[in-house]
Coordinates of C-alpha atoms in Angstrom, one line a residue:
M15 CA -16.5 7.4 -13.5
K16 CA -15.6 3.9 -12.5
V17 CA -12.1 4.3 -11.1
S18 CA -9.9 7.1 -9.9
V19 CA -6.2 6.1 -9.8
I20 CA -4.4 8.0 -7.0
I21 CA -0.6 8.1 -7.4
V22 CA 1.5 9.8 -4.7
H23 CA 4.8 10.7 -6.3
Y24 CA 8.2 11.6 -4.9
Q25 CA 11.4 11.8 -6.9
V26 CA 10.8 8.9 -9.4
K27 CA 9.8 10.8 -12.6
D28 CA 10.8 8.2 -15.1
L29 CA 9.0 5.4 -13.1
L30 CA 6.0 7.6 -12.8
K31 CA 5.9 8.1 -16.5
S32 CA 6.1 4.3 -17.1
C33 CA 3.3 3.8 -14.6
I34 CA 1.0 6.3 -16.3
L35 CA 1.7 4.8 -19.7
S36 CA 0.9 1.3 -18.5
I37 CA -2.4 2.5 -17.1
Q38 CA -3.3 4.3 -20.3
K39 CA -2.4 1.2 -22.3
Y40 CA -4.3 -1.4 -20.3
F41 CA -7.2 0.4 -18.6
Q42 CA -9.9 -0.4 -21.2
G43 CA -13.6 -0.9 -21.2
F44 CA -14.4 1.6 -18.3
D45 CA -14.1 5.2 -17.5
Y46 CA -11.1 6.2 -15.3
E47 CA -9.1 9.2 -14.2
I48 CA -5.5 9.5 -13.0
I49 CA -4.6 11.9 -10.2
V50 CA -0.9 12.4 -9.4
V51 CA -0.1 14.0 -6.1
D52 CA 3.6 15.2 -5.9
N53 CA 4.9 15.3 -2.3
S54 CA 7.1 18.3 -2.9
S55 CA 9.8 16.5 -4.8
P56 CA 13.1 18.4 -4.5
D57 CA 13.8 17.9 -8.2
S58 CA 11.1 19.6 -10.2
A59 CA 11.9 17.6 -13.4
W60 CA 8.6 15.7 -12.8
K61 CA 6.7 18.8 -13.9
S62 CA 7.7 18.1 -17.5
L63 CA 5.1 15.3 -17.4
I64 CA 2.3 17.8 -16.9
N65 CA 2.6 18.8 -20.6
Q66 CA 3.0 15.2 -21.7
F67 CA -0.1 14.0 -20.0
D68 CA -2.8 16.7 -20.3
D69 CA -5.5 14.2 -19.4
V70 CA -3.9 13.5 -16.0
K71 CA -4.6 15.7 -13.0
F72 CA -1.4 16.8 -11.2
I73 CA -1.5 18.2 -7.7
A74 CA 1.7 19.8 -6.4
L75 CA 2.0 20.0 -2.7
E76 CA 4.1 22.7 -1.1
E77 CA 5.7 20.3 1.4
N78 CA 6.1 16.6 1.9
Y79 CA 3.1 15.6 3.9
G80 CA 3.8 11.8 3.8
F81 CA 2.0 9.0 2.0
S82 CA -1.2 9.0 4.1
K83 CA -2.1 12.7 3.9
A84 CA -1.1 13.0 0.2
N85 CA -3.4 10.1 -0.7
N86 CA -6.2 11.6 1.3
I87 CA -5.7 14.9 -0.6
G88 CA -5.9 13.0 -3.9
V89 CA -9.0 11.1 -3.0
K90 CA -10.8 14.3 -2.2
S91 CA -10.5 15.2 -5.9
A92 CA -11.6 11.7 -7.0
K93 CA -14.8 11.1 -8.9
G94 CA -14.6 7.4 -9.3
E95 CA -16.8 4.7 -7.7
Y96 CA -13.5 3.1 -6.8
V97 CA -10.2 4.6 -5.8
Y98 CA -7.1 2.7 -6.8
I99 CA -4.1 3.6 -4.6
L100 CA -1.0 2.9 -6.7
N101 CA 2.7 3.5 -6.2
P102 CA 4.5 5.4 -9.0
D103 CA 7.1 2.6 -9.2
T104 CA 4.5 0.1 -10.4
E105 CA 3.3 -1.0 -13.8
I106 CA 0.0 -2.6 -15.0
E107 CA 1.0 -5.6 -17.1
S108 CA -2.1 -6.5 -19.2
N109 CA -5.7 -5.8 -20.0
Y110 CA -7.2 -7.5 -16.9
F111 CA -8.6 -4.6 -14.9
Q112 CA -12.1 -4.9 -16.2
E113 CA -12.2 -8.4 -14.8
V114 CA -10.9 -7.2 -11.5
L115 CA -13.6 -4.6 -11.3
D116 CA -16.3 -7.1 -12.2
Y117 CA -15.1 -9.3 -9.4
A118 CA -15.2 -6.4 -6.9
D119 CA -18.7 -5.5 -8.0
Q120 CA -19.9 -9.0 -7.4
Q121 CA -18.6 -9.3 -3.8
S122 CA -21.1 -8.6 -1.0
G123 CA -19.6 -6.2 1.5
F124 CA -16.5 -5.4 -0.6
G125 CA -14.0 -3.2 1.1
A126 CA -10.6 -3.4 -0.7
L127 CA -8.5 -5.6 -3.0
G128 CA -4.9 -6.0 -3.8
L129 CA -3.3 -7.7 -6.8
R130 CA -0.3 -10.0 -6.8
M131 CA 3.0 -8.1 -7.0
H132 CA 6.4 -9.2 -8.3
D133 CA 9.7 -7.4 -8.6
K134 CA 11.7 -6.7 -11.7
Q135 CA 13.4 -10.1 -11.4
G136 CA 10.0 -11.8 -11.4
M137 CA 10.1 -12.7 -7.7
F138 CA 6.8 -12.7 -5.9
L139 CA 6.5 -10.0 -3.2
P140 CA 5.0 -11.7 -0.1
E141 CA 3.6 -8.4 1.3
S142 CA 0.9 -8.7 -1.3
K143 CA -1.1 -10.7 1.2
R144 CA -0.7 -10.5 5.0
S145 CA -2.3 -10.9 8.4
I146 CA -3.0 -8.2 11.0
P147 CA 0.1 -7.8 13.2
A148 CA -0.3 -9.7 16.5
L149 CA 2.1 -10.9 19.2
I150 CA 3.4 -14.1 17.5
N151 CA 3.5 -13.0 13.9
S152 CA 5.1 -9.7 14.8
F153 CA 8.0 -11.4 16.6
E154 CA 8.3 -13.8 13.7
K155 CA 8.3 -10.9 11.2
L156 CA 10.9 -9.0 13.2
F157 CA 13.3 -11.8 14.3
T158 CA 13.1 -14.8 12.0
K159 CA 14.8 -15.3 8.7
L160 CA 12.0 -17.5 7.4
S161 CA 9.2 -15.0 7.8
N162 CA 8.5 -14.9 4.1
D163 CA 7.4 -18.5 4.3
S164 CA 5.2 -18.0 7.3
K165 CA 1.5 -18.8 7.4
T166 CA 0.9 -16.4 10.3
Y167 CA 2.2 -13.1 8.8
Y168 CA 2.6 -13.6 5.0
R169 CA -0.4 -16.0 4.6
N170 CA 1.4 -18.8 2.8
D171 CA -1.8 -20.8 3.3
V172 CA -3.0 -18.7 0.4
D173 CA -1.3 -19.5 -2.9
E174 CA 0.3 -16.5 -4.6
F175 CA -1.9 -17.1 -7.7
E176 CA -5.1 -17.7 -5.6
I177 CA -8.1 -15.4 -5.2
A178 CA -9.0 -15.3 -1.5
E179 CA -10.3 -13.2 1.3
V180 CA -7.4 -11.9 3.5
E181 CA -6.9 -9.2 6.1
V182 CA -4.1 -7.0 4.7
M183 CA -2.8 -6.0 1.3
T184 CA -0.2 -3.5 0.4
G185 CA -0.7 0.2 -0.2
A186 CA 1.4 0.0 -3.3
N187 CA -1.7 -1.3 -5.1
L188 CA -5.0 -1.1 -3.3
L189 CA -8.4 -0.9 -4.9
I190 CA -11.1 0.5 -2.5
K191 CA -14.7 1.4 -2.8
K192 CA -14.6 5.2 -2.5
S193 CA -17.7 5.2 -0.2
V194 CA -15.9 2.8 2.1
Y195 CA -12.7 4.9 2.0
E196 CA -14.7 8.0 3.0
E197 CA -16.7 6.1 5.6
V198 CA -13.6 4.9 7.5
G199 CA -11.8 8.2 7.1
G200 CA -9.2 7.2 4.7
F201 CA -5.6 6.8 5.7
D202 CA -4.7 7.7 9.3
E203 CA -2.5 10.8 8.8
R204 CA -0.4 10.0 11.9
Y205 CA 1.5 7.6 9.7
F206 CA 4.0 9.5 7.5
M207 CA 5.1 6.4 5.6
Y208 CA 4.8 2.6 6.3
G209 CA 2.1 0.9 8.3
E210 CA -0.7 3.1 7.0
D211 CA -1.9 0.3 4.6
I212 CA -2.1 -2.2 7.5
D213 CA -4.1 0.3 9.5
L214 CA -6.5 1.1 6.7
C215 CA -7.1 -2.6 5.8
Y216 CA -7.7 -3.3 9.5
T217 CA -10.0 -0.3 9.8
I218 CA -12.0 -1.5 6.8
L219 CA -12.4 -5.0 8.4
R220 CA -13.5 -3.5 11.7
A221 CA -16.2 -1.5 9.8
G222 CA -17.6 -4.8 8.7
Y223 CA -16.3 -5.0 5.1
K224 CA -14.2 -7.7 3.4
N225 CA -10.7 -7.5 1.9
F226 CA -9.5 -9.6 -1.0
Y227 CA -6.2 -10.8 -2.4
Y228 CA -6.4 -11.2 -6.2
G229 CA -3.5 -13.4 -7.3
K230 CA -4.8 -14.3 -10.7
Y231 CA -3.2 -11.1 -12.1
S232 CA -0.1 -9.2 -11.1
I233 CA 1.6 -5.9 -11.3
L234 CA 5.3 -5.1 -11.5
H235 CA 6.7 -3.2 -8.5
H236 CA 10.1 -1.6 -8.6
K237 CA 10.2 -1.9 -4.9
G238 CA 11.7 0.9 -2.8
E239 CA 13.2 2.9 -5.7
S240 CA 12.4 6.2 -3.9
T241 CA 13.5 5.0 -0.5
V242 CA 16.9 5.5 1.1
K243 CA 17.5 2.9 3.8
D244 CA 19.0 5.2 6.5
R245 CA 18.2 6.2 10.0
V246 CA 15.3 8.4 8.8
Y247 CA 13.9 5.3 7.1
L248 CA 14.3 3.2 10.2
N249 CA 12.7 5.8 12.4
R250 CA 9.7 6.1 10.1
F251 CA 9.3 2.4 9.7
F252 CA 9.5 1.5 13.4
G253 CA 7.6 4.6 14.3
A254 CA 4.8 3.4 12.2
M255 CA 4.7 0.1 13.9
D256 CA 4.7 1.9 17.2
I257 CA 1.7 3.9 16.2
F258 CA -0.2 0.7 15.3
I259 CA 0.7 -1.0 18.6
N260 CA -0.3 2.0 20.6
K261 CA -3.6 2.4 18.7
Y262 CA -4.8 -1.2 18.9
Y263 CA -3.0 -2.9 21.8
K264 CA -2.3 -0.5 24.6
K265 CA -5.7 -0.5 26.1
Q266 CA -7.2 -3.6 24.4
K267 CA -4.4 -6.1 25.1
P268 CA -2.0 -4.6 27.6
F269 CA 0.2 -7.7 28.2
Q270 CA 0.7 -8.2 24.5
F271 CA 1.3 -4.5 24.1
V272 CA 4.3 -4.6 26.5
L273 CA 5.9 -7.6 24.8
M274 CA 5.4 -6.1 21.4
K275 CA 6.9 -2.7 22.5
I276 CA 10.0 -4.5 23.9
G277 CA 10.4 -6.5 20.7
L278 CA 10.0 -3.4 18.5
K279 CA 12.5 -1.4 20.5
L280 CA 15.0 -4.2 20.4
K281 CA 14.7 -4.8 16.7
H282 CA 15.0 -1.0 16.0
F283 CA 18.2 -0.9 18.1
I284 CA 19.7 -3.9 16.2
E285 CA 18.9 -2.4 12.8
A286 CA 20.2 1.1 13.8
Q287 CA 23.6 -0.4 14.4
K288 CA 23.8 -1.5 10.8
V289 CA 23.5 2.0 9.2

């Protein structure tokens, strides 16, 4: 088995169906499997897909464990040399994945890879390629309106159509060597949602592997279709950033840690006034 596609699903049945159909249409020339992990969706309508896709493995969780733990559960069942972490609100767009796999196979010390992403209007999604959060780029990301054009966080030094070594890609589409995933322990389950992809990419780098952005080909991402932007969202988002800062800065860089904590709390307060 070359690739195991892991899709964590929550409340987007129709998008999930389109995602599965796009994989089945365009994954050619190699053996693959699809594993869907449902995070206890309140609406059970998604279960109708089980009969429609008898070659897909469906795992129904009894409660919503969050993105990290659900992916780890899915990977435990995976048989592929690679695992491809894929959001249910994405679609593969052409028959290019064999070439992507060939590229991954050829890289010495390969850890992970993310493809270029665009939204349904065709706009490039800059989170496709990023840097590790640090003092300057974190403040820039939180407080400047021009952060999408920033070299420090969104790596605008790398063209959106380029193939290049970068630090962080998005968990919406992340190809990882399964042996590397297992070696580093997968996603940190302290993250319920958000930030877990940054942490995993950083962990892979710290283990001595390389991460790549593959801008030659793209996927469609119906961004945020299953996310309600309310106080729960804000608490999870800023909570995830707090976990990352505590994990990597509290002891290692205490001065930066204090400044980043202040900035994070201030931005959280500002955004909370809007909802």
